[in-house]
CSV table of C-alpha atoms and ligand atoms in Angstrom, one decimal:
chain,number,residue,atom,x,y,z
X,1,MET,CA,29.4,-70.3,28.6
X,2,HIS,CA,29.3,-69.8,24.9
X,3,VAL,CA,27.4,-66.8,23.6
X,4,ARG,CA,26.5,-67.3,20.1
X,5,ARG,CA,25.4,-64.2,18.1
X,6,LYS,CA,22.2,-64.8,16.3
X,7,LEU,CA,22.3,-65.0,12.5
X,8,VAL,CA,19.2,-64.2,10.3
X,9,ALA,CA,19.9,-65.1,6.8
X,10,GLY,CA,17.4,-64.6,4.0
X,11,ASN,CA,17.3,-67.1,1.0
X,12,TRP,CA,15.6,-65.4,-1.9
X,13,LYS,CA,15.7,-68.6,-3.9
X,14,MET,CA,14.8,-68.0,-7.6
X,15,ASN,CA,13.1,-64.7,-6.7
X,16,GLY,CA,14.1,-61.0,-7.0
X,17,SER,CA,15.2,-58.4,-9.5
X,18,LEU,CA,17.3,-55.4,-9.7
X,19,GLY,CA,14.2,-53.4,-8.6
X,20,GLN,CA,13.6,-55.6,-5.6
X,21,LEU,CA,17.2,-54.7,-4.3
X,22,SER,CA,15.5,-51.4,-2.9
X,23,GLU,CA,14.5,-53.8,0.0
X,24,LEU,CA,18.1,-53.9,1.3
X,25,GLN,CA,18.6,-50.6,2.4
X,26,PRO,CA,15.6,-50.7,4.8
X,27,ILE,CA,16.7,-54.0,6.0
X,28,ALA,CA,20.1,-52.8,6.6
X,29,GLU,CA,19.0,-49.8,8.5
X,30,ALA,CA,16.7,-52.1,10.7
X,31,ALA,CA,19.6,-54.4,11.3
X,32,LYS,CA,21.8,-51.7,12.6
X,33,ALA,CA,19.0,-50.2,14.8
X,34,ALA,CA,18.3,-53.5,16.2
X,35,GLY,CA,21.8,-54.5,17.0
X,36,GLY,CA,23.5,-57.6,18.2
X,37,VAL,CA,22.4,-59.7,15.2
X,38,ASP,CA,24.2,-60.7,12.1
X,39,VAL,CA,22.0,-60.4,9.1
X,40,ALA,CA,22.5,-61.7,5.5
X,41,ILE,CA,20.6,-61.9,2.2
X,42,CYS,CA,21.3,-64.5,-0.4
X,43,PRO,CA,19.9,-63.5,-3.7
X,44,PRO,CA,20.4,-65.4,-7.1
X,45,PHE,CA,23.8,-65.2,-8.4
X,46,THR,CA,23.1,-62.6,-11.0
X,47,LEU,CA,22.0,-60.2,-8.2
X,48,ILE,CA,25.0,-60.7,-5.9
X,49,ALA,CA,27.3,-57.9,-7.3
X,50,PRO,CA,24.5,-55.2,-7.6
X,51,ALA,CA,23.2,-56.3,-4.1
X,52,VAL,CA,26.6,-55.7,-2.6
X,53,THR,CA,26.5,-52.2,-3.8
X,54,ARG,CA,23.1,-51.5,-2.5
X,55,SER,CA,23.6,-53.5,0.6
X,56,GLY,CA,24.0,-50.8,3.1
X,57,GLY,CA,26.6,-53.1,4.8
X,58,LEU,CA,24.4,-56.4,4.9
X,59,MET,CA,26.2,-59.4,4.3
X,60,ILE,CA,25.4,-60.6,0.8
X,61,GLY,CA,25.8,-64.4,-0.3
X,62,ALA,CA,25.0,-67.2,-2.6
X,63,GLN,CA,22.7,-70.0,-2.6
X,64,ASP,CA,25.0,-72.6,-3.8
X,65,CYS,CA,28.8,-72.8,-4.9
X,66,HIS,CA,30.6,-75.6,-6.9
X,67,ALA,CA,32.9,-78.0,-5.3
X,68,GLU,CA,35.8,-77.5,-7.8
X,69,GLU,CA,37.9,-74.4,-8.1
X,70,SER,CA,37.2,-73.8,-11.9
X,71,GLY,CA,36.9,-75.7,-15.1
X,72,ALA,CA,34.4,-77.2,-17.4
X,73,HIS,CA,31.2,-77.1,-15.3
X,74,THR,CA,28.6,-75.4,-17.5
X,75,GLY,CA,26.1,-73.4,-15.5
X,76,ALA,CA,28.1,-73.5,-12.2
X,77,THR,CA,29.5,-70.8,-10.3
X,78,SER,CA,32.7,-71.1,-8.1
X,79,ALA,CA,33.4,-69.9,-4.6
X,80,ALA,CA,36.1,-67.5,-6.0
X,81,MET,CA,33.5,-65.9,-8.4
X,82,ILE,CA,31.2,-65.4,-5.4
X,83,LYS,CA,33.9,-63.7,-3.5
X,84,GLU,CA,34.9,-61.5,-6.5
X,85,ALA,CA,31.3,-60.4,-6.8
X,86,GLY,CA,31.4,-59.3,-3.1
X,87,GLY,CA,29.7,-62.3,-1.6
X,88,ARG,CA,30.7,-63.3,1.9
X,89,MET,CA,28.4,-66.3,2.4
X,90,ALA,CA,27.3,-69.6,0.5
X,91,ILE,CA,24.3,-71.8,1.5
X,92,VAL,CA,25.0,-75.3,0.3
X,93,GLY,CA,22.9,-78.5,0.5
X,94,HIS,CA,19.5,-76.7,0.5
X,95,SER,CA,16.9,-79.4,0.4
X,96,GLU,CA,15.5,-78.0,-3.0
X,97,ARG,CA,19.0,-78.6,-4.5
X,98,ARG,CA,19.3,-82.0,-2.9
X,99,ALA,CA,16.0,-83.0,-4.6
X,100,GLU,CA,16.2,-81.1,-7.8
X,101,GLN,CA,19.8,-81.6,-8.5
X,102,GLN,CA,20.2,-84.9,-6.8
X,103,GLU,CA,22.9,-83.6,-4.5
X,104,SER,CA,24.3,-86.3,-2.2
X,105,ASP,CA,25.8,-85.7,1.1
X,106,ALA,CA,29.4,-86.2,-0.2
X,107,ALA,CA,28.7,-83.6,-2.9
X,108,VAL,CA,27.3,-81.1,-0.2
X,109,ARG,CA,30.4,-81.7,2.0
X,110,ALA,CA,32.7,-81.0,-0.9
X,111,LYS,CA,31.0,-77.7,-1.7
X,112,ALA,CA,31.2,-76.7,2.0
X,113,GLN,CA,34.8,-77.4,1.9
X,114,ARG,CA,35.5,-75.4,-1.1
X,115,ALA,CA,33.4,-72.5,0.3
X,116,LEU,CA,35.1,-72.5,3.5
X,117,ARG,CA,38.5,-72.6,1.9
X,118,HIS,CA,37.6,-69.3,0.3
X,119,GLY,CA,36.7,-68.0,3.8
X,120,LEU,CA,32.9,-67.8,3.1
X,121,VAL,CA,30.4,-68.2,5.9
X,122,THR,CA,29.1,-71.6,4.8
X,123,ILE,CA,25.5,-72.6,5.7
X,124,VAL,CA,25.1,-76.5,5.3
X,125,CYS,CA,21.4,-77.4,5.2
X,126,VAL,CA,19.9,-80.6,6.6
X,127,GLY,CA,16.3,-81.7,7.2
X,128,GLU,CA,14.0,-84.5,7.1
X,129,SER,CA,10.9,-85.2,4.9
X,130,ALA,CA,7.4,-85.6,6.0
X,131,ILE,CA,7.7,-89.3,5.5
X,132,ASP,CA,10.9,-89.5,7.6
X,133,ARG,CA,9.1,-87.7,10.5
X,134,ALA,CA,6.0,-89.8,10.2
X,135,ALA,CA,8.1,-92.8,10.4
X,136,GLY,CA,9.9,-91.5,13.7
X,137,ASP,CA,13.2,-91.4,11.7
X,138,HIS,CA,13.9,-87.7,11.7
X,139,LEU,CA,16.7,-87.8,14.3
X,140,PRO,CA,18.7,-90.6,12.5
X,141,VAL,CA,18.1,-89.2,9.1
X,142,VAL,CA,19.3,-85.7,10.1
X,143,GLY,CA,22.2,-87.2,12.1
X,144,ARG,CA,23.3,-89.0,9.0
X,145,GLN,CA,23.1,-85.8,7.1
X,146,VAL,CA,25.1,-83.9,9.6
X,147,ALA,CA,27.8,-86.7,9.8
X,148,GLU,CA,28.1,-87.0,6.0
X,149,SER,CA,27.5,-83.3,4.8
X,150,LEU,CA,29.7,-81.5,7.1
X,151,PRO,CA,33.5,-81.0,6.5
X,152,ASP,CA,36.0,-82.6,8.9
X,153,GLY,CA,38.0,-79.5,9.6
X,154,TRP,CA,38.5,-76.0,8.1
X,155,GLU,CA,40.8,-73.3,8.9
X,156,ASP,CA,39.1,-70.4,7.1
X,157,GLY,CA,35.5,-69.3,6.9
X,158,GLU,CA,32.6,-70.1,9.3
X,159,LEU,CA,30.6,-73.2,9.3
X,160,VAL,CA,27.0,-72.8,10.1
X,161,ILE,CA,24.2,-75.5,10.2
X,162,ALA,CA,20.7,-74.9,9.1
X,163,TYR,CA,18.0,-77.4,10.2
X,164,GLU,CA,15.2,-77.0,7.7
X,165,PRO,CA,12.6,-79.8,8.0
X,166,ILE,CA,11.4,-80.2,4.3
X,167,TRP,CA,7.8,-80.3,5.2
X,168,ALA,CA,7.9,-76.9,7.0
X,169,ILE,CA,9.5,-75.1,3.9
X,170,GLY,CA,7.0,-72.8,2.2
X,171,THR,CA,4.1,-74.6,3.7
X,172,GLY,CA,3.3,-72.3,6.6
X,173,LYS,CA,3.7,-75.5,8.8
X,174,VAL,CA,6.2,-74.7,11.4
X,175,ALA,CA,7.9,-77.2,13.7
X,176,THR,CA,6.8,-77.1,17.3
X,177,ALA,CA,9.1,-75.6,19.7
X,178,ALA,CA,9.6,-79.0,21.2
X,179,ASP,CA,10.4,-80.6,17.8
X,180,ILE,CA,12.9,-77.8,17.1
X,181,ALA,CA,14.4,-78.3,20.5
X,182,GLU,CA,14.8,-82.0,20.1
X,183,MET,CA,16.6,-81.7,16.9
X,184,HIS,CA,18.9,-78.7,17.8
X,185,THR,CA,20.0,-80.4,21.0
X,186,ALA,CA,20.7,-83.6,19.0
X,187,ILE,CA,22.8,-81.7,16.3
X,188,ARG,CA,24.6,-79.9,19.0
X,189,ALA,CA,25.6,-83.0,20.7
X,190,ASP,CA,26.7,-84.3,17.4
X,191,LEU,CA,28.9,-81.2,16.7
X,192,VAL,CA,30.5,-81.3,20.2
X,193,ARG,CA,31.3,-85.0,19.8
X,194,ARG,CA,32.8,-84.3,16.5
X,195,TYR,CA,34.5,-80.9,16.8
X,196,GLY,CA,35.1,-80.6,20.7
X,197,ASP,CA,34.8,-77.1,21.8
X,198,THR,CA,34.4,-75.8,18.4
X,199,GLY,CA,31.0,-77.6,18.3
X,200,MET,CA,29.7,-75.3,21.1
X,201,ARG,CA,30.6,-72.2,18.9
X,202,LEU,CA,29.0,-73.2,15.7
X,203,ARG,CA,25.6,-71.6,14.9
X,204,ILE,CA,22.6,-73.8,14.3
X,205,LEU,CA,19.8,-71.9,12.4
X,206,TYR,CA,16.2,-73.2,12.1
X,207,GLY,CA,14.3,-72.7,8.7
X,208,GLY,CA,10.9,-73.5,7.5
X,209,SER,CA,8.1,-71.0,7.4
X,210,VAL,CA,9.8,-68.6,9.9
X,211,LYS,CA,7.6,-65.4,10.1
X,212,ALA,CA,7.2,-62.3,12.0
X,213,ASP,CA,4.6,-64.0,14.1
X,214,ASN,CA,6.4,-67.1,15.1
X,215,ALA,CA,10.1,-65.8,15.1
X,216,ALA,CA,10.2,-64.8,18.8
X,217,GLU,CA,9.0,-68.2,19.8
X,218,ILE,CA,11.6,-70.0,17.7
X,219,PHE,CA,14.4,-67.9,18.8
X,220,ALA,CA,13.6,-68.6,22.4
X,221,VAL,CA,14.4,-72.3,21.9
X,222,ALA,CA,17.7,-73.5,23.3
X,223,ASP,CA,20.4,-74.0,20.6
X,224,VAL,CA,18.5,-72.0,18.0
X,225,ASP,CA,21.1,-69.6,17.0
X,226,GLY,CA,19.2,-67.8,14.2
X,227,ALA,CA,17.0,-68.5,11.2
X,228,LEU,CA,17.2,-69.1,7.5
X,229,VAL,CA,14.2,-67.4,6.0
X,230,GLY,CA,12.7,-68.0,2.5
X,231,GLY,CA,9.6,-66.2,1.5
X,232,ALA,CA,9.6,-63.6,4.5
X,233,SER,CA,12.9,-62.5,3.4
X,234,LEU,CA,11.8,-61.0,0.2
X,235,THR,CA,10.5,-57.7,1.8
X,236,ALA,CA,11.7,-55.5,4.4
X,237,ALA,CA,8.2,-55.4,5.8
X,238,GLN,CA,8.2,-59.1,6.5
X,239,PHE,CA,12.0,-59.5,7.3
X,240,VAL,CA,12.5,-56.7,9.6
X,241,PRO,CA,10.3,-57.9,12.5
X,242,ILE,CA,12.2,-61.2,12.2
X,243,ILE,CA,15.5,-59.3,12.6
X,244,GLU,CA,14.0,-57.5,15.5
X,245,ALA,CA,12.9,-60.7,17.3
X,246,ALA,CA,16.4,-62.1,17.0
X,247,SER,CA,17.8,-59.0,18.5
X,248,LYS,CA,15.7,-59.0,21.5
X,249,SER,CA,16.1,-62.8,22.1
C,1,13P,P1,10.4,-70.6,3.8
C,1,13P,O1,10.7,-69.5,4.9
C,1,13P,O2,9.7,-69.8,2.6
C,1,13P,O3,9.5,-71.7,4.4
C,1,13P,O4,11.7,-71.2,3.2
C,1,13P,C1,12.6,-71.8,4.1
C,1,13P,C2,13.8,-72.1,3.4
C,1,13P,O5,13.9,-73.0,2.6
C,1,13P,C3,15.1,-71.2,3.6
C,1,13P,O6,16.1,-71.7,3.0
């Protein structure tokens, strides 16, 4: 029996400010009080270092990391830089980056490998479009992303998978419990086929319009080991009930 501790990670995307870091303290306090759940916030790069000093012990992470160690990559940020700033996590392959920066599965895998090598908790995002789902292709599409975006082996860091159906991100449309169960079960089977027993230990998060009022139902689904939360992670008032739901599940 593998007991996977739930992870609730907030992805602030291109939102937030120094002033908004005042949300971290109440989130950290609520996380401690709830207990039994790992909580992280991934603000924009410029806020990582100040967030760490005001985190109250919350894990702070980045929303991307470059695949190379260093060099002539204007505008990019390396895993080593994230670590030096106090970051302990990196999200890679978010659908917004796959779309806006044309990141391929191979590029996402290279980023994940680099982040893991630096000991970061590395969340690799996968998820199908509305068109894929309407065509009934969601399982093979996500299966291919899982096959090609995840690294083959890693010694450091922790690999986490986030299933985020694109049509559920920022839309208020949540996948049904049955849809989430179908996908998470399929991803788990892929992970076990590929990594053996390690595949049972990897956490699979759901993301896409997770809110206070749907979190408990989502956390009750088999093989849902937490959530990657966008909009509702921006304020303690919205994020704390999600942490509490994870703690009770
Ligand atoms: P929302 O929670 O705003 O739908 O965003 C989900 C997401 O993309 C998290 O990475």
